[in-house]
Every structure is written in structure tokens, then in C-alpha cells.
XYZ file of N, CA and C in Angstrom:
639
model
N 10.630 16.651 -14.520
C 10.297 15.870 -15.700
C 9.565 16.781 -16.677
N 9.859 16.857 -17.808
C 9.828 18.050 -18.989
C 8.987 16.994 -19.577
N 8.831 16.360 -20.234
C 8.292 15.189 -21.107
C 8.255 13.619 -20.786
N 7.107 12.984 -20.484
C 5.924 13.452 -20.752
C 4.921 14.144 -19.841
N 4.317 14.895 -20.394
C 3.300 15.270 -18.922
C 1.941 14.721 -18.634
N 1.424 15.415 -17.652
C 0.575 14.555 -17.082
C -0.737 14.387 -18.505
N -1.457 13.255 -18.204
C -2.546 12.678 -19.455
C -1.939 13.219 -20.594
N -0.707 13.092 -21.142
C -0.035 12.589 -22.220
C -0.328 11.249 -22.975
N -0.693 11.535 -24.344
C -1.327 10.434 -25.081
C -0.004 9.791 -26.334
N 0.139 8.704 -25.794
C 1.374 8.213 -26.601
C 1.162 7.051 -27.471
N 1.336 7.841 -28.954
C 0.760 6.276 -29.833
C 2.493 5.981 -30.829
N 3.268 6.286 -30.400
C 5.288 6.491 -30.795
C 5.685 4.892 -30.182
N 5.987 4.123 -30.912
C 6.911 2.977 -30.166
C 7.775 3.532 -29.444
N 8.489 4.426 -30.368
C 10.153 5.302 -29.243
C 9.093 6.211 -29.024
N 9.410 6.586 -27.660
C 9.046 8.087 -27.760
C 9.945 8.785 -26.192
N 10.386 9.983 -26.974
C 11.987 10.823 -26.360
C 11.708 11.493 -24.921
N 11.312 10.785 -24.056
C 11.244 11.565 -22.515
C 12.718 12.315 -22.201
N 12.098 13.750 -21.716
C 13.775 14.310 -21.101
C 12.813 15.561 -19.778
N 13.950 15.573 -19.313
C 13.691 16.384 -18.298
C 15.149 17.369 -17.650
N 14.533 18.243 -16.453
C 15.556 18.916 -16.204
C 16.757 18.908 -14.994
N 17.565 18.990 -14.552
C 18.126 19.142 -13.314
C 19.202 19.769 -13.352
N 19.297 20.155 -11.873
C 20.610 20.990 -11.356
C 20.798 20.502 -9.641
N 22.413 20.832 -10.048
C 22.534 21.142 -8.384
C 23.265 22.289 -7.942
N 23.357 23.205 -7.020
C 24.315 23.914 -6.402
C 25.693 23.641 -6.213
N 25.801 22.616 -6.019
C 27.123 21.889 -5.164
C 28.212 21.781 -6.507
N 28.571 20.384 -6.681
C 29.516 19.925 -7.260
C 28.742 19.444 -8.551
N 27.450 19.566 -8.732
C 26.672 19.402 -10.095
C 26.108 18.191 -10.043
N 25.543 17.680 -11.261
C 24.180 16.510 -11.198
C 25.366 15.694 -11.745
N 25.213 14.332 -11.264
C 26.082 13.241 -11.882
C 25.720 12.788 -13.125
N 24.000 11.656 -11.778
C 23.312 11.302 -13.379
C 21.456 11.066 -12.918
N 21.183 11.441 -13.837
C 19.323 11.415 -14.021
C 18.950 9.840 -14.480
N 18.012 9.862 -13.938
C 17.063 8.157 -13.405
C 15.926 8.470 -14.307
N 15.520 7.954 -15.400
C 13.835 7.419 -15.647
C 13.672 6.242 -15.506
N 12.259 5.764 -15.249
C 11.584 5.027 -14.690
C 9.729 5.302 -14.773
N 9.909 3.679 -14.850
C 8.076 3.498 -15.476
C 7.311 2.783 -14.518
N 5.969 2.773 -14.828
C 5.188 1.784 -14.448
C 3.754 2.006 -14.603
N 3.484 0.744 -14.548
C 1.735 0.593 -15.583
C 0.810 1.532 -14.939
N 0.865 1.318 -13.495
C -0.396 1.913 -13.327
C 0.726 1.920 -11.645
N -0.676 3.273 -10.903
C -0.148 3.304 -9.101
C 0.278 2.125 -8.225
N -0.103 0.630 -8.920
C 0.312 -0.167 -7.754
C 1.529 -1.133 -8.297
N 1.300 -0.786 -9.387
C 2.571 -1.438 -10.084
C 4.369 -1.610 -9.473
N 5.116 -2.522 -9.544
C 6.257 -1.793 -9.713
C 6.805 -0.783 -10.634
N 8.046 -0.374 -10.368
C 8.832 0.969 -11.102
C 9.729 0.022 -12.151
N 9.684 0.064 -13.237
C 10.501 -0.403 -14.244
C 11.887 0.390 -14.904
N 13.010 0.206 -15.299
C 13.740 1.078 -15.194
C 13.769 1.668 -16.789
N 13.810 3.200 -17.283
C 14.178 3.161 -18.267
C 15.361 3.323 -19.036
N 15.890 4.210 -18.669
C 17.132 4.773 -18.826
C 18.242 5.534 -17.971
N 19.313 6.248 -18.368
C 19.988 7.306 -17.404
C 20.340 7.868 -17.829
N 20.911 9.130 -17.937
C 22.112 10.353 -18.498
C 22.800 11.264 -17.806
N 23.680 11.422 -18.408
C 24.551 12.444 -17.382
C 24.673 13.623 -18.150
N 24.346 13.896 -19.725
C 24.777 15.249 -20.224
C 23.617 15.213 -20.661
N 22.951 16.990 -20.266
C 22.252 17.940 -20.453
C 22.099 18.612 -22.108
N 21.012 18.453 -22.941
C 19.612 17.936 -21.701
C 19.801 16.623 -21.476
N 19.305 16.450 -20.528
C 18.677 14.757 -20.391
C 17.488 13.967 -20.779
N 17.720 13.339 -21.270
C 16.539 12.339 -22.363
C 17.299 10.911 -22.817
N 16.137 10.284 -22.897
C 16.242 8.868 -23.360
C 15.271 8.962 -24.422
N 15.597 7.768 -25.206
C 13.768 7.076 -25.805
C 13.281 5.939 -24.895
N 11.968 6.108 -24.796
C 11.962 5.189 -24.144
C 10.962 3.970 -25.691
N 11.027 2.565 -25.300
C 11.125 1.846 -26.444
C 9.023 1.559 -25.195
N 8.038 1.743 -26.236
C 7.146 1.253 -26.082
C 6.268 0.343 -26.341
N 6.879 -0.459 -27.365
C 6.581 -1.238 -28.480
C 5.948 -2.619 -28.122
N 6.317 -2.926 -27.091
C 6.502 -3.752 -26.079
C 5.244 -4.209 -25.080
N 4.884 -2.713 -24.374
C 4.242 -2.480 -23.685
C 3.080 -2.201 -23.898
N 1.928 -2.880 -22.683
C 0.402 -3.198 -23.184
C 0.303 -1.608 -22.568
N -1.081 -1.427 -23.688
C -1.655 0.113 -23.410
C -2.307 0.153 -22.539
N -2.901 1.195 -22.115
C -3.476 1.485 -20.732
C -3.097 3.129 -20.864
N -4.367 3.638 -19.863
C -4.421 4.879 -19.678
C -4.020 5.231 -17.870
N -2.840 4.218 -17.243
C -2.400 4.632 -15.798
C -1.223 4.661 -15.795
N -0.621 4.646 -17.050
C 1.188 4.709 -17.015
C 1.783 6.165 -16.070
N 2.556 6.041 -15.094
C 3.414 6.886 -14.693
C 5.379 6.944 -14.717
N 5.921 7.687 -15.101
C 6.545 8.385 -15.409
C 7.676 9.274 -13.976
N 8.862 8.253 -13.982
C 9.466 9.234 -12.640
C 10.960 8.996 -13.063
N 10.801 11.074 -12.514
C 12.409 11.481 -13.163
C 13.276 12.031 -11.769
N 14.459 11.619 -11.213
C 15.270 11.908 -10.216
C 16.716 11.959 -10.860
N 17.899 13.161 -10.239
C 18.995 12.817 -10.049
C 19.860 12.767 -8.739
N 21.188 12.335 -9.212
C 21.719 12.223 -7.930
C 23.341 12.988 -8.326
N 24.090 13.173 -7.560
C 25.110 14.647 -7.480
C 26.421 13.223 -7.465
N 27.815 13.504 -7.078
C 29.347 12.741 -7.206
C 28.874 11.864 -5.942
N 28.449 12.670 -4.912
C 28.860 12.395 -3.553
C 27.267 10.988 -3.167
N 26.415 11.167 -4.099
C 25.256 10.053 -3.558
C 24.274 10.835 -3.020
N 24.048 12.406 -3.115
C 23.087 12.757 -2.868
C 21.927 12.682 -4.007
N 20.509 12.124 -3.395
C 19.527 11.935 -4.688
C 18.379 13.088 -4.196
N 18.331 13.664 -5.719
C 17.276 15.125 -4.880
C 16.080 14.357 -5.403
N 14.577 15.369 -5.065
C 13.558 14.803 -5.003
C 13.098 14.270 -6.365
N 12.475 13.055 -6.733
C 11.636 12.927 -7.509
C 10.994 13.564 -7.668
N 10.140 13.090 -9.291
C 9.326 14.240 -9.976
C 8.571 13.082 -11.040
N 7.271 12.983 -10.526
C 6.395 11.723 -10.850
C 5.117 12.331 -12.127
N 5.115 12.263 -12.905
C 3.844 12.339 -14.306
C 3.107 11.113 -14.168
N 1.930 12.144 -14.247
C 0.486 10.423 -13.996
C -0.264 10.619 -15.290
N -0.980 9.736 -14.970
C -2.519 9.479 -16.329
C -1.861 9.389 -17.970
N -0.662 8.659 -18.083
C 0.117 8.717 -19.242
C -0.674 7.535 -20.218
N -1.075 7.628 -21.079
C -1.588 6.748 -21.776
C -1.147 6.131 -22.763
N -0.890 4.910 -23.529
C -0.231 4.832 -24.289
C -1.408 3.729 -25.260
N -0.809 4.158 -25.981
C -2.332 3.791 -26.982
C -2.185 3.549 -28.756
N -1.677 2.378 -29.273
C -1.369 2.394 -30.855
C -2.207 1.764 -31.546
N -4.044 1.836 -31.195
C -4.863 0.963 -31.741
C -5.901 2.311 -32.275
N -6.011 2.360 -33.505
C -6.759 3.061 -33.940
C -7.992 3.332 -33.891
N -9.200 3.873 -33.801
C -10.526 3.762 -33.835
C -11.303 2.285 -34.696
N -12.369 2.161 -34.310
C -12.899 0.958 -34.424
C -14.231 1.648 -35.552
N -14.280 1.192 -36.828
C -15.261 1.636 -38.049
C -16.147 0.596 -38.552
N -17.437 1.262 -38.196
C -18.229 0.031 -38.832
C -18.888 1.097 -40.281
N -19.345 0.603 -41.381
C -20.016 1.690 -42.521
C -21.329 0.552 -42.251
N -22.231 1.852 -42.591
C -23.819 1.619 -42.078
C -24.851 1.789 -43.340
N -24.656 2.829 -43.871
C -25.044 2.465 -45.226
C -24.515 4.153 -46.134
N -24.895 3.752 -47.504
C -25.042 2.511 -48.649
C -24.318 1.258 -48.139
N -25.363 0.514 -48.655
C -24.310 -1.089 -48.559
C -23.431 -0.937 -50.207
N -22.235 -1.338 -49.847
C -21.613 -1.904 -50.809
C -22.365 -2.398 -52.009
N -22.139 -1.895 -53.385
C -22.087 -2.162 -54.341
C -23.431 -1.567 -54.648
N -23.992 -0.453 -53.886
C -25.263 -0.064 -53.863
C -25.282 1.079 -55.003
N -26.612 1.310 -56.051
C -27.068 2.021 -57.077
C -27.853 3.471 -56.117
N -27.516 4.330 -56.605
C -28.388 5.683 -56.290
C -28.422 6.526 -57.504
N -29.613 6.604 -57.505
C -30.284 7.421 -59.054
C -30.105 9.077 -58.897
N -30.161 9.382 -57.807
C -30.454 11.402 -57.997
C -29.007 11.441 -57.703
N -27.827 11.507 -56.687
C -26.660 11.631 -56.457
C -26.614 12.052 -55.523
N -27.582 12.356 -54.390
C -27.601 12.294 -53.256
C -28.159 11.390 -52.256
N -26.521 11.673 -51.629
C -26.278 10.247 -50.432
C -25.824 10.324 -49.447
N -26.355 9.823 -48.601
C -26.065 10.377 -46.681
C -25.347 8.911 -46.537
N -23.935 8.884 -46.171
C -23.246 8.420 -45.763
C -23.132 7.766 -44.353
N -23.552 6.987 -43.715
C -23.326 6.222 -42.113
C -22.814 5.432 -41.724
N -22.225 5.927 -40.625
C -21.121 4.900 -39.657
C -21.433 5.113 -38.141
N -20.382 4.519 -37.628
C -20.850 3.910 -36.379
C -18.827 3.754 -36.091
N -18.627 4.650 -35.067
C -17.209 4.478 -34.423
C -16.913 4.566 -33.120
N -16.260 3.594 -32.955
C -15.859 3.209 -31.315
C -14.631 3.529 -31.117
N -14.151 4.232 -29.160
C -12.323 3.641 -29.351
C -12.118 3.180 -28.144
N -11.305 1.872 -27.792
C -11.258 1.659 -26.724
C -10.802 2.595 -25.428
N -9.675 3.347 -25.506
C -9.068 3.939 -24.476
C -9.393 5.350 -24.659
N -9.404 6.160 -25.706
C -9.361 7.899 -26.205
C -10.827 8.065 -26.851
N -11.054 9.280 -26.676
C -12.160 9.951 -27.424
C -11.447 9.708 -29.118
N -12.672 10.132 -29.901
C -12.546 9.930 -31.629
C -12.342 11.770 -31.628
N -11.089 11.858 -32.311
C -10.941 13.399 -32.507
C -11.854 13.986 -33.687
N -11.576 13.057 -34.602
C -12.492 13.574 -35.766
C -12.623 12.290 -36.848
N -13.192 12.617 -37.902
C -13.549 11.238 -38.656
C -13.587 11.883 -40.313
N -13.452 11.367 -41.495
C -13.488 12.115 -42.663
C -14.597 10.699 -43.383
N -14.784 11.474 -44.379
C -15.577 10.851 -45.538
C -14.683 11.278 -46.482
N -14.434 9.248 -47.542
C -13.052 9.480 -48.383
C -13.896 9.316 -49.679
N -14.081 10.005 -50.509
C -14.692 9.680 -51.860
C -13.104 9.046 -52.945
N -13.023 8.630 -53.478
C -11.816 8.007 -54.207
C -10.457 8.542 -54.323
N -10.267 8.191 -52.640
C -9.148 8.160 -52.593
C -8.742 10.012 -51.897
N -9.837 10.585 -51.519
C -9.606 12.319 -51.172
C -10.615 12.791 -50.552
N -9.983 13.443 -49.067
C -10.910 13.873 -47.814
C -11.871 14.357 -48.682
N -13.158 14.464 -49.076
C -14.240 15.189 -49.432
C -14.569 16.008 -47.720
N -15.005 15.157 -46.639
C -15.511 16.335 -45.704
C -14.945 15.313 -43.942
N -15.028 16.684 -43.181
C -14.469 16.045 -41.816
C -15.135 16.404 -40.745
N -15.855 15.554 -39.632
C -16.180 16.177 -38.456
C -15.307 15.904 -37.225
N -15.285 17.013 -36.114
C -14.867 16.879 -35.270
C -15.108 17.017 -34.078
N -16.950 17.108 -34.241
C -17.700 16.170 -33.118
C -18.360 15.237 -33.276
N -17.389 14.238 -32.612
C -18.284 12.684 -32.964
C -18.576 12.469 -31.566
N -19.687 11.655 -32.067
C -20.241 11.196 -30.669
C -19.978 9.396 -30.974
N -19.115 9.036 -30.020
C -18.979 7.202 -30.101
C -20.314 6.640 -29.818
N -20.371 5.341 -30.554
C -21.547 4.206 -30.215
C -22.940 4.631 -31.003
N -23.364 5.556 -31.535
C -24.505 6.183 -32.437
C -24.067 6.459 -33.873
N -24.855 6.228 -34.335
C -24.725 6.401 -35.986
C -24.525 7.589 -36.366
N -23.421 8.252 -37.060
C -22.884 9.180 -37.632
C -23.482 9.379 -39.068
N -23.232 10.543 -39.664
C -23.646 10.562 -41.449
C -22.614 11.689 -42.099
N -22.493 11.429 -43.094
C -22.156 12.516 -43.975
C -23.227 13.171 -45.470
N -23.436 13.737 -45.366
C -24.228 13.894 -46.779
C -23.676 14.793 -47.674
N -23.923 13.983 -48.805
C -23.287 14.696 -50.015
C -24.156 14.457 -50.959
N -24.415 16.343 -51.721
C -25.140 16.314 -53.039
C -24.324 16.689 -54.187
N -24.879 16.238 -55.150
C -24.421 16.862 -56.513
C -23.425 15.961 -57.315
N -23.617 14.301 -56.530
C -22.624 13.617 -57.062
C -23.720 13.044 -58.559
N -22.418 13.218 -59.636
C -22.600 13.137 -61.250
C -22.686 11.167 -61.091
N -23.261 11.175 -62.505
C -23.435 10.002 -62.687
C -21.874 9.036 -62.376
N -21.806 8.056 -62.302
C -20.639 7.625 -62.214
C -20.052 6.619 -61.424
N -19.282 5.395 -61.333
C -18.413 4.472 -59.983
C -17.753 5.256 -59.099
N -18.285 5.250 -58.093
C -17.031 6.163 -57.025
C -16.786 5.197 -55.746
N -15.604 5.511 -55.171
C -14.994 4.263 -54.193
C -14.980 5.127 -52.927
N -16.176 4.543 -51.967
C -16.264 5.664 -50.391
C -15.825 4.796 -48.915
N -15.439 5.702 -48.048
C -14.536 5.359 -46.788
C -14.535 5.717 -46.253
N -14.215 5.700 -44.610
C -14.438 6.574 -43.319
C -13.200 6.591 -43.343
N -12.120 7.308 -42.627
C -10.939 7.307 -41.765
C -11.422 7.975 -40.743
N -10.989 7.824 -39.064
C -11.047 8.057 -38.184
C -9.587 8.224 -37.168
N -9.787 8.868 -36.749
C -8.404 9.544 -35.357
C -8.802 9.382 -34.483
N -7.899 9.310 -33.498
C -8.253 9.126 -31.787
C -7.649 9.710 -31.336
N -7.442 10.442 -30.161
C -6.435 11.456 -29.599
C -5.366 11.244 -29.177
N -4.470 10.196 -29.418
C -3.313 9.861 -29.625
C -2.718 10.074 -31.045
N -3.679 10.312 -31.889
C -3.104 10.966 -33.215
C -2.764 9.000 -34.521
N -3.957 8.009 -33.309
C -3.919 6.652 -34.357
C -5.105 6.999 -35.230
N -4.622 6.756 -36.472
C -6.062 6.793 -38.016
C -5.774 5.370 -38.008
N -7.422 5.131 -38.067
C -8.016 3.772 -38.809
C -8.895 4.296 -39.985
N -8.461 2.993 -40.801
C -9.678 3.333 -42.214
C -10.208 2.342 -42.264
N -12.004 2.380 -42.567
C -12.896 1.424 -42.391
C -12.396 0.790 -44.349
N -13.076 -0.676 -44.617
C -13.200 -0.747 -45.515
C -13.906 -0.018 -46.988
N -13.340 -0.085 -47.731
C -13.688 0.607 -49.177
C -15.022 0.159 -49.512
N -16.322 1.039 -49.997
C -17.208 0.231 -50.265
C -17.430 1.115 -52.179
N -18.160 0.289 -52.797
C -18.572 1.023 -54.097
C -19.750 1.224 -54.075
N -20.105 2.784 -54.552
C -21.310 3.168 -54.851
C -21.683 3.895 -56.280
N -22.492 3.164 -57.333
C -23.067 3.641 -58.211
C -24.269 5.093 -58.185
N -23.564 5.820 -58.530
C -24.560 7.225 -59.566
C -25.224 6.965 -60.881
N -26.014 6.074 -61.457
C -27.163 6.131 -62.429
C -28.748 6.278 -62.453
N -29.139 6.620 -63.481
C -30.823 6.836 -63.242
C -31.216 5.097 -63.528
N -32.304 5.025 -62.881
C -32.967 4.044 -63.202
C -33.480 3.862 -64.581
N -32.892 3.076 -64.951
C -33.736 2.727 -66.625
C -34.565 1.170 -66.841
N -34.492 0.561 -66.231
C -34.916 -0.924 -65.740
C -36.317 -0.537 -65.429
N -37.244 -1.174 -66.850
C -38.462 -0.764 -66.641
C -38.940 -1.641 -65.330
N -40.055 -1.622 -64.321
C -40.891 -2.545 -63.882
C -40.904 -4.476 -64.589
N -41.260 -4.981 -63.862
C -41.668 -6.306 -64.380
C -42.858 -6.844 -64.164
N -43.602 -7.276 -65.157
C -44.968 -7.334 -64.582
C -45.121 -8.808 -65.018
N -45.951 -9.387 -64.063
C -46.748 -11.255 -64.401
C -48.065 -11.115 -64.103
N -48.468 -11.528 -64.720
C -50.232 -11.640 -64.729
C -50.146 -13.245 -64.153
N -51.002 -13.078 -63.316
C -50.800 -14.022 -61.909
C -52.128 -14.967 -62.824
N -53.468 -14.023 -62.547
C -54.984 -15.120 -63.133
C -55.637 -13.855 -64.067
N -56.287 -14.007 -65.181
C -56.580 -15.810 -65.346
C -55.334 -16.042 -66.405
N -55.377 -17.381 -66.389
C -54.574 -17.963 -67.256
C -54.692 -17.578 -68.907
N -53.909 -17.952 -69.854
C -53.987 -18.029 -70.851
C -55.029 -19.092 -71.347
N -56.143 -18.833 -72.031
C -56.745 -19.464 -72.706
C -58.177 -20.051 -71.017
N -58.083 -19.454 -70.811
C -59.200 -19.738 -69.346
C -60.599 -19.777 -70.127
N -61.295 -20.349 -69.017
C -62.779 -20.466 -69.531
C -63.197 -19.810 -67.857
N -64.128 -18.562 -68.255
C -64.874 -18.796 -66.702
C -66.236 -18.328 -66.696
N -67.180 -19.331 -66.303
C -68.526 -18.978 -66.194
C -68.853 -18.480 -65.444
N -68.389 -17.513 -64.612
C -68.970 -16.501 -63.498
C -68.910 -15.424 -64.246
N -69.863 -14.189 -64.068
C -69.612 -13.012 -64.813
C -68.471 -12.437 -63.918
N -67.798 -11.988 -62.931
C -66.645 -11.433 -62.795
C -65.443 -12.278 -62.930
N -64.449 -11.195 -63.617
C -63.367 -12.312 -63.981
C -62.141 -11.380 -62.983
């Protein structure tokens, strides 16, 4: 079995398993794939071929993810001889993208100097997070590719000019699924909004006979 191999990460509805065989004798008839969820599972059938190479797609579209899928490739010769299997483990199959929470700026948030540390928070159910970007409108500005899941992440960026700009996480998982968190807006202006002040006591027009007022 040539494809897939072992802890192979599959996020492809089709995706093209092939493998190899021979025989000495009178030659390979026809090649067997075959699936199944996990070690205790039954064997599900996928496909067969008789001309070299040998490959199917197999259709995954279907099938719940999990990281115990195995993978078994055999042929057999004219006469009914079947040579040995050839079994791939820890196959994962996986089309759910990373999980994005944005931590701050909150949405629709004002920042006066133009520097702003960016935070999130990313989870994935089955795969590590390969890497994660910070999207300023609409274009990777910057990317890491050590994330640590479940702790608050940042990006910081200086030197942003006055201005509306539209910011975003995208994230990967090692199956090669991107999720993008929601769009949030963040304002670049100086504060010009003087203070507000109320004179609480004394009142207008007060009378008070104590000497401190």
C-alpha cells in the first residue's frame, strides 16, 4: 500500500489511494482496498483494479472523522492465489477546521496611538493548529507557527495610520482545514472628545451657613 500511509491526515472527500503489486507466476489479476474506522471495526470494501498502477478514490464524504481509520491493500493472481496483505494505521480523516474565538479589541473598538495587540484563543478537535495569521483587510499582515491550543494567543502590530480597518484570524490544522474567525472593526483616531464634567454640590443658587463649602 503506496497511499495512504501510516498517520496520514485526510481533509479530500475523494482522496486517490493506490498501491503496488506483482507476482512471479502468471501475474496479479486484481488488487482489494478496504477500510475501517478504527482496530475493532469491521473491513468495509473500497474498491478493486486490475491495471497498474492500482488506485481508486476512495469517496470520504460520508464518513465520520476520527483519527483510527485503517487502510488494507491485497492481491490475488488467475488461479485464486491471495498474497499477503498490507495494512496502514492511525489514518485520520478530518474536514473540520480549527475552532476561533477573537479576544480583543472588541469589535467596533477606537485606538488612539495605532498600536494594537491582537488576541485569540484556538482550539482543534482531532489535529494540532499548524499555524494561524492575522488578516488586516482582507491580507495576511503576519503568521505564527507555534501555537499553543486553549491559551490566549496575540499578534501585535505598530504603526497602524489613522483610519477603519477590518481584522481576522484564519487558522490551519494539519490536515491542511482553514477556518476564519469572524471580521471585527477597529478604529485608528486620536481622542478629541473633551472630558465631561457635572458639578454634583452645591447646587445652583445654594445658601450654606457652615464656613466650609
Amino acid at each position: 500500500l503506496d497511499r495512504p500511509l501510516n498517520f496520514t491526515n485526510i481533509s479530500a472527500t475523494a482522496y486517490l489511494i493506490n498501491g503496488s503489486a506483482n507476482d512471479d507466476g502468471i501475474g496479479v489479476n486484481m488488487t482489494f482496498f478496504w477500510y475501517r474506522e478504527n482496530p475493532s471495526a469491521s473491513w468495509t470494501f473500497i474498491c478493486n483494479d486490475t491495471t497498474e498502477p492500482y488506485s481508486c478514490s476512495w469517496n470520504t464524504s460520508s464518513l465520520p472523522e476520527g483519527k483510527f481509520y485503517q487502510v488494507r491493500f491485497y492481491a490475488n493472481d488467475s488461479l485464486g492465489n491471495v498474497g499477503a496483505e498490507d495494512i496502514h494505521y492511525n489514518i485520520t480523516i478530518d474536514r473540520t477546521g480549527p475552532n476561533i474565538s477573537l479576544v480583543s479589541p472588541e469589535n467596533a473598538t477606537q485606538d488612539i496611538d495605532g498600536i494594537v495587540i491582537f488576541e485569540y484563543n484556538v482550539t482543534d478537535i482531532l489535529l494540532g493548529v499548524d499555524n494561524c495569521s492575522l488578516i488586516i483587510n482582507g491580507s495576511v499582515n503576519q503568521t505564527n507557527t507555534t501555537i499553543t491550543e486553549g491559551i490566549t494567543q496575540n499578534f501585535t502590530l505598530t504603526g497602524l495610520g489613522n483610519g477603519t480597518y477590518l481584522w481576522n484570524i484564519n487558522c490551519t490544522d494539519s490536515a491542511g482545514n482553514m477556518e476564519s474567525s469572524p471580521v471585527y472593526l477597529l478604529n485608528i483616531s486620536p481622542d478629541v472628545t473633551p472630558p465631561v464634567v457635572t458639578l454634583i454640590s452645591p447646587k445652583d443658587n445654594s445658601t450654606w451657613v457652615k464656613s466650609d463649602v
